[in-house]
Amino acid sequence: MGKEIASRSEDYSQWYNDLIIKGGLADYSAVRGCMVIKPYGFALWENMRDVLDKMFKDTGHQNAYFPLFVPKSLFEKEEENAEGFAKECAVVTHYRLKLNPEKKGSLMVDPDSKLEEELVIRPTSEAIIWNTYKGWIQSYRDLPLLINQWANVVRWEMRTRLFLRTAEFLWQEGHTAHATANEAIAETKQMLEVYATFAEEFMAMPVIKGVKSPNERFAGAIDTYCIEALMQDGKALQAGTSHFLGQNFAKAFDVKFSDKENKLDYVWATSWGVSTRLIGALVMAHSDDDGLILPPKLAPIQVVIVPIYKGDEQKKAIDEKVSGIVSELKQKGIRVKYDDNENSRPGWKFAEYELKGVPLRIGIGARDLANNVVELARRDTKEKKSYSMEGLTDSIADLLDEIQKSIYNKANSFREQNITNADSWEEFVRLLDEKAGFISAHWDGTGETEDKIKELTKATIRCIPLNNPQEEGKCILTGQPSNERVLFARAY
Amino acid sequence: MGKEIASRSEDYSQWYNDLIIKGGLADYSAVRGCMVIKPYGFALWENMRDVLDKMFKDTGHQNAYFPLFVPKSLFEKEEENAEGFAKECAVVTHYRLKLNPEKKGSLMVDPDSKLEEELVIRPTSEAIIWNTYKGWIQSYRDLPLLINQWANVVRWEMRTRLFLRTAEFLWQEGHTAHATANEAIAETKQMLEVYATFAEEFMAMPVIKGVKSPNERFAGAIDTYCIEALMQDGKALQAGTSHFLGQNFAKAFDVKFSDKENKLDYVWATSWGVSTRLIGALVMAHSDDDGLILPPKLAPIQVVIVPIYKGDEQKKAIDEKVSGIVSELKQKGIRVKYDDNENSRPGWKFAEYELKGVPLRIGIGARDLANNVVELARRDTKEKKSYSMEGLTDSIADLLDEIQKSIYNKANSFREQNITNADSWEEFVRLLDEKAGFISAHWDGTGETEDKIKELTKATIRCIPLNNPQEEGKCILTGQPSNERVLFARAY
């Protein structure tokens, strides 16, 4: 009846694509590696953005907007950052097209419009922003500078995947400047907490907070903090990062400030970001073989009402009742849709809203009217139950809360079941292949070992968890001594 | 005491730049023709965007997001549109940088990363969007398709100006698809009304609604509707456009639908947009020699409270009182800031918030506390008056309303005084030089005459007003017969 989607267990990757495309979140585009975010997907992003934006503002940040382009000479100033991103930069070299004299109706790049200096399309904005901060920061009175930007960025990826890895994506990037290292580190950690709270309370997605190993650090950072989530196929997904940048960018762009004693020093920096990738994470964290399962706090439609009727008279009576319900729900701030489109049958609509992950569905027919009840169907558990019209708005609000908690708990117990200790190389390899998930294991702390493990198993160190218990042990690959376990996983 | 700004009458252009830069709205950037929108300017844009976004949603539109890039072969499909924008397109030709072997620490474009097909950075998104709509529209059931996008676009301008004309700017672009020409025309006009309402009710900026002459049409449109505003130097500014695109893009991208009788036809289109240029318009419409004057409905800070005190005891008593006022104002949805920064004196703060255009300033000192009053100073009229603490929140809300109306009325009477009829060429030229403003004159309806007038005087036809009275007359340049006046002006 509804649209066919692949089954999770048979073809996870096709299942994911089906959810995105058939669920109406996004579409492929004519541009290599770029996608179109469709209205339903964009409404989800707007909800995520609005919550995050408020959290950023509540912690004292302001939004601003910096140029899309980074002149090459600025881009290369912070060497580590530049080298890290050089391989995936889209570059503007010309600023004009002209008619192609050899092909009617066709345009060509005008060779006379070659730029003196190439412009990199921002893969991240540290360079252009720190070059600007130089003009904004002179004294300790100008600090801290707490700025965020919502923007599109471009990273030329060879293998792309809807939402998870696209050449262009939408994100926010916070860029802050501080008078001391400690303040900058506190900011880095504060924003990691903001991300973790957002992931857990709004996305209903449990995350592990940790620090990246040197190999996995952001290019140009002293430390990269991250939140890591677990997907249903046992692969990990980095859901947000917050970087302590030390004085690297201040030195590269010569940003100094005079402190209260009039002493000059370089400014301390952080940057932090989450992107439309979170939508991919959300989809993979909760959905099932019937479609998306969206957490009520972020769902574009929280409640859909479908009338079930024969003839105009029944329809009219239902319309009247529903109009009251709708306005009460709206008054309570609940996002509700009444789908009385006559071109599709109730059964088709049920399947469609299941596919789209609407948390609650109300079916209402003539008999329900007579009995003063409605049937509420939960998307997550598929449970259906009759509720009295009396106090319906409160019942719905309660149910939405319960669904939010319930899908978090489900994801959380899945995650708990999928963190496993490995104490030997054999166990590590076997676990990766049989069960995947996070594998907690000792590592000798070297980049070489990390590289070797990645080469052999495709697993990477996802993070060294915060407040990690100290424990004597031996590296699973080299047998060298180690004093804490780190989390390995194959990852998106 | 405050920051020096140029006087409007002595150097209008410098005055404008001073307001933008010293008022903290934007800054120049390291990228030719691109600017940085600073937090205060961006907060203003957020307010504008939020109001417009709600108006779009209330008229049934949904947001989506389409790629930044347009492959050249798509870009050139609608020929008029392509030729119209070809001269100002930034073009991506490569996707990778590499270390420059000849210069340590320097990067170069990797010649091996040349794209097979060049990518144009969207100067407007009709091409990429209509190429996508082809996959979304099959039947009349898929129509109307009412989509809006908030995005950055790039038009490589040779002479740029903060907010008014920048190489990259932020805007929204609506792109709708309809089953009939009439429906599309109705949409075009509806969105023009939305823009006019926004300009007048929120920006407090009176506008003239009209249709563009063929020479001034959007490339690829059948008709371009516009709103035109008048700046204080007598120049006009196009503040928003709404285009009826006919079937031009549907034909170029082969977008057909089957109607109720199963007959295939091309889809009818509109597009419409406003941009960060509106901030430039807002600044020039109302401000004076002391700084910005922002309409309360859009001002990032509507009320600023400045304490005037000697010693900690007075300060503490004021703090206490103000904290109550602030929370009452916030509860009423009024954007208030309490500036008790001890590093600057009240006089400096007064000048600073005048420069920033905050509509209302509250000065509060020990004597005010004793008398249970505060002094309210209006930014627009500079009027100061004492108000009782009783019912202060209501007094403030009323005053904000009054200021909103008052600055609209002021701009409106200026505009009314600056629409003048010209009935001969001599009068036309004299008026342009002496008074500027809108000049209402007869025109023979040809593009040649329009070009000639522009060449001779730099004045262009801003629009043919909607519901224009019919009147017999003779073209001011050629003496050819005409049956209506059109509005000329020099324009931004």
PDB file of C-alpha atoms in Angstrom, chain B residues 202 212 293 328 333 364 454:
ATOM      1  CA  PHE B 202       8.000  46.596   9.816  1.00  0.00           C
ATOM      2  CA  LYS B 212       9.312  47.046 -14.411  1.00  0.00           C
ATOM      3  CA  ILE B 293      17.377  55.226  13.539  1.00  0.00           C
ATOM      4  CA  GLU B 328       8.511  43.056  33.170  1.00  0.00           C
ATOM      5  CA  GLY B 333       8.272  40.554  24.675  1.00  0.00           C
ATOM      6  CA  ILE B 364      17.747  56.258  35.735  1.00  0.00           C
ATOM      7  CA  LYS B 454      19.629  56.690 -18.883  1.00  0.00           C
TER       8      LYS B 454
END
